[in-house]
Structures are given as C-alpha cells and as structure tokens.
Coordinates of N, CA and C in Angstrom, one line a residue:
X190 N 9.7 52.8 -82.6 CA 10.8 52.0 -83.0 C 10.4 50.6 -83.0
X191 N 11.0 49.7 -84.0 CA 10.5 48.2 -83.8 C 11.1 47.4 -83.4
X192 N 11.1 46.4 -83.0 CA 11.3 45.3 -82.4 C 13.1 44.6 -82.9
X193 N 12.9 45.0 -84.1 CA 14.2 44.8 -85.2 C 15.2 46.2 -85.1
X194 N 14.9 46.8 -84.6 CA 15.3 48.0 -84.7 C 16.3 48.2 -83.5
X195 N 15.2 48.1 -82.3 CA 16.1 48.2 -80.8 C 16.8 47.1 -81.0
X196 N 16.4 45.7 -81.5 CA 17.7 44.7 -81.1 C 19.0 44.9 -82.4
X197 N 19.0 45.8 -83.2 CA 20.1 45.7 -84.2 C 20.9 47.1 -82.9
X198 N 19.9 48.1 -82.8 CA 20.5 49.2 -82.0 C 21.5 48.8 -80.8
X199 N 21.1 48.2 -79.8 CA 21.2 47.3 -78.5 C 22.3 46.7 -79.1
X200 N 22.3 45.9 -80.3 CA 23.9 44.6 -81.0 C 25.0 45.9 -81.0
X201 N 24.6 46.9 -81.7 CA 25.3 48.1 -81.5 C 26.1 48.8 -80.9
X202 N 25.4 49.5 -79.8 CA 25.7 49.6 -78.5 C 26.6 48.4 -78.0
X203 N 26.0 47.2 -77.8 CA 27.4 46.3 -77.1 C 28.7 46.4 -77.4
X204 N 28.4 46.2 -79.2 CA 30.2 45.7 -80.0 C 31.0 47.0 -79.3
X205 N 30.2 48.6 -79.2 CA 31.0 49.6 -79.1 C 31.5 49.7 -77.5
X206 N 30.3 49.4 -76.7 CA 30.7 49.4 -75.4 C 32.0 48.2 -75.3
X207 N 31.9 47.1 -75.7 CA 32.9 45.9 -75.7 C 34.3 46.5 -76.3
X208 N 34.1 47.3 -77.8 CA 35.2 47.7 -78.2 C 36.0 49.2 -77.5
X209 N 34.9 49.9 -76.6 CA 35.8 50.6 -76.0 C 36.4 50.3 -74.7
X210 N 36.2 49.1 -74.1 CA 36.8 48.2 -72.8 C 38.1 47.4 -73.3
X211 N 37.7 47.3 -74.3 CA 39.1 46.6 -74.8 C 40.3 47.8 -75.3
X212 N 39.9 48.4 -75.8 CA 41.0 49.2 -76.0 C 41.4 50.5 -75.2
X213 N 40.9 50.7 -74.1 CA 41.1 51.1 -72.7 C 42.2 50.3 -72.2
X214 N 42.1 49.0 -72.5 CA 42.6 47.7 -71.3 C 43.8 47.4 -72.4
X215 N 43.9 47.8 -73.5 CA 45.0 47.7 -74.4 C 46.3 48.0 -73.7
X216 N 46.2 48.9 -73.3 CA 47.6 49.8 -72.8 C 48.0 48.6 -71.8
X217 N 47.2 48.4 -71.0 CA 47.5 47.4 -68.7 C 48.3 46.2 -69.5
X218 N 48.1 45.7 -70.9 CA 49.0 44.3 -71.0 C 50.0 44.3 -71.2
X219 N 51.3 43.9 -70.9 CA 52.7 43.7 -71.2 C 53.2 42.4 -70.8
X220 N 53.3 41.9 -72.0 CA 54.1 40.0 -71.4 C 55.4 39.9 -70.5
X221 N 55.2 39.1 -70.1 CA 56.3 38.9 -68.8 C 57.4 39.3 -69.3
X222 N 58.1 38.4 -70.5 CA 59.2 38.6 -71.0 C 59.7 39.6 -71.9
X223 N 58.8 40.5 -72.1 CA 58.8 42.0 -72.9 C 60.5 41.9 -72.6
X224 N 61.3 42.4 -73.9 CA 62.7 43.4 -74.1 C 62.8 45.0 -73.1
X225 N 63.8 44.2 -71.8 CA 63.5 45.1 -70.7 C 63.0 44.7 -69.6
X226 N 62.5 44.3 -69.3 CA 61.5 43.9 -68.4 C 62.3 43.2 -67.6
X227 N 61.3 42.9 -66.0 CA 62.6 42.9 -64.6 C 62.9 41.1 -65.2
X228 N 61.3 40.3 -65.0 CA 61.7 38.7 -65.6 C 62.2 38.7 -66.9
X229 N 62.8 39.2 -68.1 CA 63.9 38.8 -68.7 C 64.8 39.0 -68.5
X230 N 65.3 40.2 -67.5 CA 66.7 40.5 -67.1 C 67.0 39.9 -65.4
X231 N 65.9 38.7 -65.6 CA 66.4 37.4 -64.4 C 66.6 36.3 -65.3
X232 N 66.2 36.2 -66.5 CA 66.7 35.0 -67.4 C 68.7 35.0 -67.3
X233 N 68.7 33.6 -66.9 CA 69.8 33.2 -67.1 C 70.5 33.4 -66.4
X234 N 69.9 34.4 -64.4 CA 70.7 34.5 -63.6 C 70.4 33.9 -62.5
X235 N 69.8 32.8 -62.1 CA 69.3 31.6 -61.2 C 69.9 30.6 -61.3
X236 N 70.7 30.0 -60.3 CA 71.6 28.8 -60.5 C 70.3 27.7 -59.9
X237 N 70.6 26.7 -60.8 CA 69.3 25.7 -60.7 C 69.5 24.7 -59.8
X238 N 69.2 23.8 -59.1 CA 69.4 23.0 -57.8 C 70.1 21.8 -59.2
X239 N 70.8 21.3 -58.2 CA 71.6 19.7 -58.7 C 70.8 18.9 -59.1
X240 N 70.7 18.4 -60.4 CA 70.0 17.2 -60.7 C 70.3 15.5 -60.3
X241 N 68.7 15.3 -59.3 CA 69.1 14.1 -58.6 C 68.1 13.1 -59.3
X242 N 68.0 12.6 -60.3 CA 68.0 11.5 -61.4 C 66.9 11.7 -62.0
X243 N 66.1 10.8 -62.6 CA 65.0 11.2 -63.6 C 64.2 12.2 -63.3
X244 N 63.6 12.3 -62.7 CA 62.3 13.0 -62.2 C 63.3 14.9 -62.1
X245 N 64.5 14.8 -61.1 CA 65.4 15.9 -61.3 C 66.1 16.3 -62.5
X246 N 66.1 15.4 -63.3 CA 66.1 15.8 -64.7 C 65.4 16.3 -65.6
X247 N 64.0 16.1 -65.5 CA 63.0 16.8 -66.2 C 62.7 18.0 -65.3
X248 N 62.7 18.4 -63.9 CA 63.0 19.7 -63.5 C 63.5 20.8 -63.8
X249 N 64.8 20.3 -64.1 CA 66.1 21.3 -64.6 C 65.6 21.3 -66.2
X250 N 65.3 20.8 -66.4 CA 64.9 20.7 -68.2 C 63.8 22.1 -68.4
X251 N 63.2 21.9 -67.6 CA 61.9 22.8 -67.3 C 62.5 24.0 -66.8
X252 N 63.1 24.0 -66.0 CA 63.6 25.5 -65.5 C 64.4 26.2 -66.5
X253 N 65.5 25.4 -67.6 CA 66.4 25.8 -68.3 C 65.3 26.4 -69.4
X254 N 64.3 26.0 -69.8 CA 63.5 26.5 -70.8 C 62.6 27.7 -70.3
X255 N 62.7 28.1 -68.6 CA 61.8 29.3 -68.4 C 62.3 29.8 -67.9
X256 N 63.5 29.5 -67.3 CA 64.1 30.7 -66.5 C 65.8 30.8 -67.3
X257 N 66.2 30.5 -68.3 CA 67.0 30.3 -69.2 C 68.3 29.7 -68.6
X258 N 69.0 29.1 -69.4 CA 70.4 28.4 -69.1 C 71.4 29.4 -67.9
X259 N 71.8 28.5 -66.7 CA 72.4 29.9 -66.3 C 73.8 30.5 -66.4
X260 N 74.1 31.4 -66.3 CA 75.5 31.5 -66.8 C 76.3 32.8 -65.6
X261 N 75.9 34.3 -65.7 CA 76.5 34.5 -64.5 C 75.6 35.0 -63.3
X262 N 75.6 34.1 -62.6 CA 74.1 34.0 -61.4 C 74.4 34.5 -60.3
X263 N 73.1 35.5 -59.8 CA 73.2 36.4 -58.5 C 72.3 35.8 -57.8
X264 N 71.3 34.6 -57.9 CA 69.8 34.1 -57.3 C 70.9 32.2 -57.4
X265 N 70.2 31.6 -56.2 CA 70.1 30.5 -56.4 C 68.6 29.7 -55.5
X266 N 68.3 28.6 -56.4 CA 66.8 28.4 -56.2 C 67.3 27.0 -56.0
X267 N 66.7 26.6 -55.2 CA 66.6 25.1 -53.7 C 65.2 24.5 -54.1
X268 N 65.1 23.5 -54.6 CA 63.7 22.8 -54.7 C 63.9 21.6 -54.2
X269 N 62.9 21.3 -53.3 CA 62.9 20.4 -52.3 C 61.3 19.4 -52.9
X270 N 61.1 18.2 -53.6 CA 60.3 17.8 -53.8 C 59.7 16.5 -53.2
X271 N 59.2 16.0 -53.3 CA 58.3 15.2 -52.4 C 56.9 14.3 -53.3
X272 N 57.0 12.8 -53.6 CA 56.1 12.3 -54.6 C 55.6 11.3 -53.6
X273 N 53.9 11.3 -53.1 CA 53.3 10.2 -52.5 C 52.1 9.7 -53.1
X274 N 52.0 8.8 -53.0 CA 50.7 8.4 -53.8 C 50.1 6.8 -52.9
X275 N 48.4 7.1 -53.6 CA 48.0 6.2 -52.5 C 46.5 5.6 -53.4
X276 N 45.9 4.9 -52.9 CA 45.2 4.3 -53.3 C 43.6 4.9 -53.0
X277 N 42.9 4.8 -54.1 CA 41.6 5.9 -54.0 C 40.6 4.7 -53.9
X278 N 40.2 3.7 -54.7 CA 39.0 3.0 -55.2 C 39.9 1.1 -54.9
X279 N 39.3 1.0 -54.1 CA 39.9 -0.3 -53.7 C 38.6 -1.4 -54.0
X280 N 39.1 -2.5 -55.1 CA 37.8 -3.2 -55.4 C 37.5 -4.6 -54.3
X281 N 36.9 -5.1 -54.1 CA 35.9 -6.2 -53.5 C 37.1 -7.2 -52.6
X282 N 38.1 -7.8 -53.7 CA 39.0 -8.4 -53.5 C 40.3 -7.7 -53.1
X283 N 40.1 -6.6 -52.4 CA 41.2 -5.8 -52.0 C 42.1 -4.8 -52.7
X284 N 42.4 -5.3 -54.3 CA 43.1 -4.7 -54.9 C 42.2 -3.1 -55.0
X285 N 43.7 -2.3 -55.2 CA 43.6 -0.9 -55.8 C 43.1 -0.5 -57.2
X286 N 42.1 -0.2 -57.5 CA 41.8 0.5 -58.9 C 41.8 1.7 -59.5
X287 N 42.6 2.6 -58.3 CA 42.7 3.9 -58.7 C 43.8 4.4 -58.1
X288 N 44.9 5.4 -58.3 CA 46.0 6.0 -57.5 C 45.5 7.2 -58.0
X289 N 46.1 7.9 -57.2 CA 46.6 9.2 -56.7 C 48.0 9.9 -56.6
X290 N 48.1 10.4 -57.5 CA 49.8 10.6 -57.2 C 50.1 12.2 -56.6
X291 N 50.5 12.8 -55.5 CA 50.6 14.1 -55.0 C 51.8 14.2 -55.0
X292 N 52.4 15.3 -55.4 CA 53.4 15.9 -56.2 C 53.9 17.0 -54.8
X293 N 54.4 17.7 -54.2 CA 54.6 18.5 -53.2 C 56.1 19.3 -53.4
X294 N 56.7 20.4 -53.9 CA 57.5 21.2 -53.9 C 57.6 22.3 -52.9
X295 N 59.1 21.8 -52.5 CA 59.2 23.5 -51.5 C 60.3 24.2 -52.3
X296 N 59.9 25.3 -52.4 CA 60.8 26.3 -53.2 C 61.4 27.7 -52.2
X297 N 63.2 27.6 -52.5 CA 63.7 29.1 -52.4 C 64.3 29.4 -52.6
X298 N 63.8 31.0 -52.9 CA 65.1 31.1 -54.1 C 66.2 32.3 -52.8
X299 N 67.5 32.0 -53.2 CA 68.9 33.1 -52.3 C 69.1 33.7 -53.4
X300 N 68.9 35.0 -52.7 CA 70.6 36.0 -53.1 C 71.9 35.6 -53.1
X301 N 72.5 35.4 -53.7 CA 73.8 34.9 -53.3 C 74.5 35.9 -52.3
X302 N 75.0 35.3 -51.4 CA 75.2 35.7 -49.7 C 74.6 36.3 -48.7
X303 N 73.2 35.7 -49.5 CA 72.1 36.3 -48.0 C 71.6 34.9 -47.7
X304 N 71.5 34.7 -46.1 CA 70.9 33.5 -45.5 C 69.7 33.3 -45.9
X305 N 68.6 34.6 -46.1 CA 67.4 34.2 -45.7 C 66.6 34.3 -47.4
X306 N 66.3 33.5 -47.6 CA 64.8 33.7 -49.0 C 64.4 34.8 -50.0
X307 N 64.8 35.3 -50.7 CA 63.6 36.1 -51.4 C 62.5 36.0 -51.5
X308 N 62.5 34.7 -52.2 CA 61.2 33.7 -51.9 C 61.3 32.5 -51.9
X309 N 59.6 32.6 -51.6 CA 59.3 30.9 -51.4 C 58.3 31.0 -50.8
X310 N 58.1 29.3 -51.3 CA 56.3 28.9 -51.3 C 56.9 27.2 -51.4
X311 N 55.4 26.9 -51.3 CA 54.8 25.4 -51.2 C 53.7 25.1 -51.8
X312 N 54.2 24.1 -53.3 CA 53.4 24.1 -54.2 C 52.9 22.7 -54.3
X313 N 51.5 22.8 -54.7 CA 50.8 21.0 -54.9 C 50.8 20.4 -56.0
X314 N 50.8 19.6 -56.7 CA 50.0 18.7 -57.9 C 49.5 17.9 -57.7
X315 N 48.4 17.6 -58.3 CA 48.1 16.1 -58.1 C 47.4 15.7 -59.3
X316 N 47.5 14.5 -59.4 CA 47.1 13.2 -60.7 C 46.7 12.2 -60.5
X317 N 45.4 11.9 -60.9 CA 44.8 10.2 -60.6 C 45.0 9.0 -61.8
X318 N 45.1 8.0 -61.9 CA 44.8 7.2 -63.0 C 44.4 5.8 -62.5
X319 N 44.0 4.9 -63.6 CA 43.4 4.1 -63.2 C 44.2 2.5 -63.2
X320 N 43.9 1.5 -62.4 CA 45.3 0.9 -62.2 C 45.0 -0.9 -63.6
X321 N 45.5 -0.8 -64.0 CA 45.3 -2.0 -65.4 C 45.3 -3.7 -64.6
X322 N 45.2 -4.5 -65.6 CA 45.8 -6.1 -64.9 C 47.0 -5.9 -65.7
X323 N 47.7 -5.0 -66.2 CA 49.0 -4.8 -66.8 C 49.7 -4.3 -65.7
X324 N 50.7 -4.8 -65.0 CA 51.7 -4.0 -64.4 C 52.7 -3.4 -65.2
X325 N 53.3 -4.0 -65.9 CA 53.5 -3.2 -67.2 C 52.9 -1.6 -67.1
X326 N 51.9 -1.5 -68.0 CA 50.9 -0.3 -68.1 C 50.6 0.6 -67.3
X327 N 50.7 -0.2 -65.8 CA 50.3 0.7 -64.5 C 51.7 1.8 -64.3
X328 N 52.7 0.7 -63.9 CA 53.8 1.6 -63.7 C 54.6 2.1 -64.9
X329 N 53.8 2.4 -66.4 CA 54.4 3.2 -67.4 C 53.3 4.3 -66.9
X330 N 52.2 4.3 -66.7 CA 51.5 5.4 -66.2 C 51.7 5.8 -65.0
X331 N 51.8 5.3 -64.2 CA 52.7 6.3 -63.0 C 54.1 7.1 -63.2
X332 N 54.7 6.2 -64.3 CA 55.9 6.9 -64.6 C 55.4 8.4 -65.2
X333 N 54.8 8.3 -66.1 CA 54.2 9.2 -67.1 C 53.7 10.6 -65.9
X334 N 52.8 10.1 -65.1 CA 52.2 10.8 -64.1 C 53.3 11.8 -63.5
X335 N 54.0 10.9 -62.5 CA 55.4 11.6 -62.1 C 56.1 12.8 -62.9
X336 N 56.1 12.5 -64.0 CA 56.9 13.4 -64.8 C 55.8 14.5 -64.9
X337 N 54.7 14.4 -65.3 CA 54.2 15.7 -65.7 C 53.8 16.2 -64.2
X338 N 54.0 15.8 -63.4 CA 53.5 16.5 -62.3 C 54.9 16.9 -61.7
X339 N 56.2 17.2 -62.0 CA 57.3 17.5 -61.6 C 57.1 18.4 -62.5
X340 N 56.9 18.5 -63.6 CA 56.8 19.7 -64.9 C 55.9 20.5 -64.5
X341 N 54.9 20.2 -64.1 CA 54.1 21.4 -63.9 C 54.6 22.1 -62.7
X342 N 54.8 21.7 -61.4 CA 55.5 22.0 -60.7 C 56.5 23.1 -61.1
X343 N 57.6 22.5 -61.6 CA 58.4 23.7 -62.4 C 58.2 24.7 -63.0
X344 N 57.2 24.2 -64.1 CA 56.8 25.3 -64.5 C 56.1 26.8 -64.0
X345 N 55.4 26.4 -62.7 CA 54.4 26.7 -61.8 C 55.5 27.8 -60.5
X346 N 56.7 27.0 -60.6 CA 57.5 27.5 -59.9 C 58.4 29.0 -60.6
X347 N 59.1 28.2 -62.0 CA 59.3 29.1 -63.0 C 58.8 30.7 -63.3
X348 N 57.3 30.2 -63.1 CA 55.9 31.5 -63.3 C 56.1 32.3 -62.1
X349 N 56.1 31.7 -61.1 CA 56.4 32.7 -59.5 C 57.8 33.2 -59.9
X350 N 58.7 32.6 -59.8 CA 60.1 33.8 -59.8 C 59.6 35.0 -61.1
X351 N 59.3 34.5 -62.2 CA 59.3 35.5 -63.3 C 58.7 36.6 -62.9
X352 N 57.2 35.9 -62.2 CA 56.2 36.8 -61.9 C 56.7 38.0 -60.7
X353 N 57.5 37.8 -60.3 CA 58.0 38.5 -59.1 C 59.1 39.2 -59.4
X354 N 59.7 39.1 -60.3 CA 61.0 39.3 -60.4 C 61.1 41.1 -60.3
X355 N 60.2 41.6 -60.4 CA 61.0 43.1 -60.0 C 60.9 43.2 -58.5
X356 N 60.1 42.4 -58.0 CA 60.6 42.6 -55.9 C 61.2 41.8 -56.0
X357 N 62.3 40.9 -56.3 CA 62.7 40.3 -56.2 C 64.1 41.0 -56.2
X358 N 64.1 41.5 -57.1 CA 65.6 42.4 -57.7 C 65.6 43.6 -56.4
X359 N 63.9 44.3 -56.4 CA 64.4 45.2 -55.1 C 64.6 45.2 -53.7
X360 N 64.4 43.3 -53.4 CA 64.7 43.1 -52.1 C 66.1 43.0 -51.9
X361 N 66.8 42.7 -53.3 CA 68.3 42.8 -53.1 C 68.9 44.0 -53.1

C-alpha cells in the first residue's frame, strides 16, 4: 500500500470515527429553554430585586431578558452587588494609569415562604482600562465598564438559576 493510499485511508477512518462521535453525542444535547423543560417553566416566575438606579437598572434589564418578565412568582432572587476599583499602573508622578474595576454579586434566590435559599453563590467580574488626560473619557469608560460588568454578572447569575432549575423546583 502507498504512502497516498494509507493517508487518504487514515483521512477516512477519522471523518467516520469523528462522524460516529458526533452522532452518538446527538441525542445528550437539549437547550436549556427547550418547550417543557424545568428552566422555561421558571421563566417568568422569579420576582426580581428593586431597582436601585443605573447600574440596578441594567440588572433588571438583564434578568427580564433571561429569566422573563415576572408575572405570577413562586421564587424571589436578592442580589446584593458590590463595585470597587483601584489603581493597577501608577506612573512616575504618582498618577494612576490603569484601573481595575471588580464587580462582586451575592445571589439568593427564596421560595416564597421559606427562610432559607435555594440558592446562592458569590460571583466575580472584573475589567481593566486605561486612564486618558481626558477626565471626560476616563469616567465615560468606567461608566461603560460598570455596566458591562453588572451585565455579565446577571447574565452569569440568570445562567445558574436556569441551569438549576429542575433542583430548584425539587427542593420546593
């Protein structure tokens, strides 16, 4: 056998071994929000924490887009946030050239009239950028920073209840 032969054979062999792994593995996927499923039949029943001004505004923005608008709610979820930021790269003359913005969420979600949690966790972000002779510029980018690191947060928070949502349902 030649040289051209084993390696067209061997290309062969792969695509088939690759294509019978994949459609083995076909069946194990189902998206979160499949029709039926425990996280769509949590959509829309998590009462969302109070919106306490910008930053808690794009929160709830984010949660009403993944855990849906709520309407008649058996869960309510508590997010406790936390934004510090600090200075990374300090130049010659003292000034700051770089921040750090850390993002910190505590999350939990109630049953409605149980004291204690379903869940909950304690989640990070963080974002650097670099600091301008615009103050202007600096604090539109920390603004900017803030926000997406509240979003992801959310989002990240969003992903855990969904992700959970059928022990979630059976710890009630």
């Amino acid at each position: 056998m030649s040289s051209s032969e084993r390696t067209t054979r061997r290309k062969v062999l792969t695509s088939l071994s690759v294509g019978a792994a994949a459609w083995s593995l076909s069946g194990c996927f189902r998206p979160m929000l499949a029709e039926g499923s425990a996280a769509n039949e949590l959509r829309g029943r998590v009462a969302l924490p109070p919106v306490n001004g910008r930053l808690g505004y794009v929160m709830n923005e984010t949660f009403e887009s993944r855990l849906g608008r709520p309407g008649q709610t058996d869960y309510r979820l508590e997010v406790t946030t936390r934004l510090a930021d600090r200075g990374l790269l300090v130049a010659q003359d003292n000034t700051v050239t770089r921040e750090q913005v850390r993002a910190t969420a505590v999350m939990r979600l109630f049953r409605d009239g149980v004291p204690e949690p379903v869940l909950q966790d304690i989640l990070v972000s963080e974002a650097g950028f670099d600091e301008t002779a615009s103050l202007f510029a600096s604090r539109t980018t920390e603004r900017d920073i803030e926000e997406r690191l509240v979003r992801d947060l959310a989002e990240r928070i969003s992903r855990r209840v969904l992700a959970r949502a059928s022990q979630i349902e059976a710890a009630g």
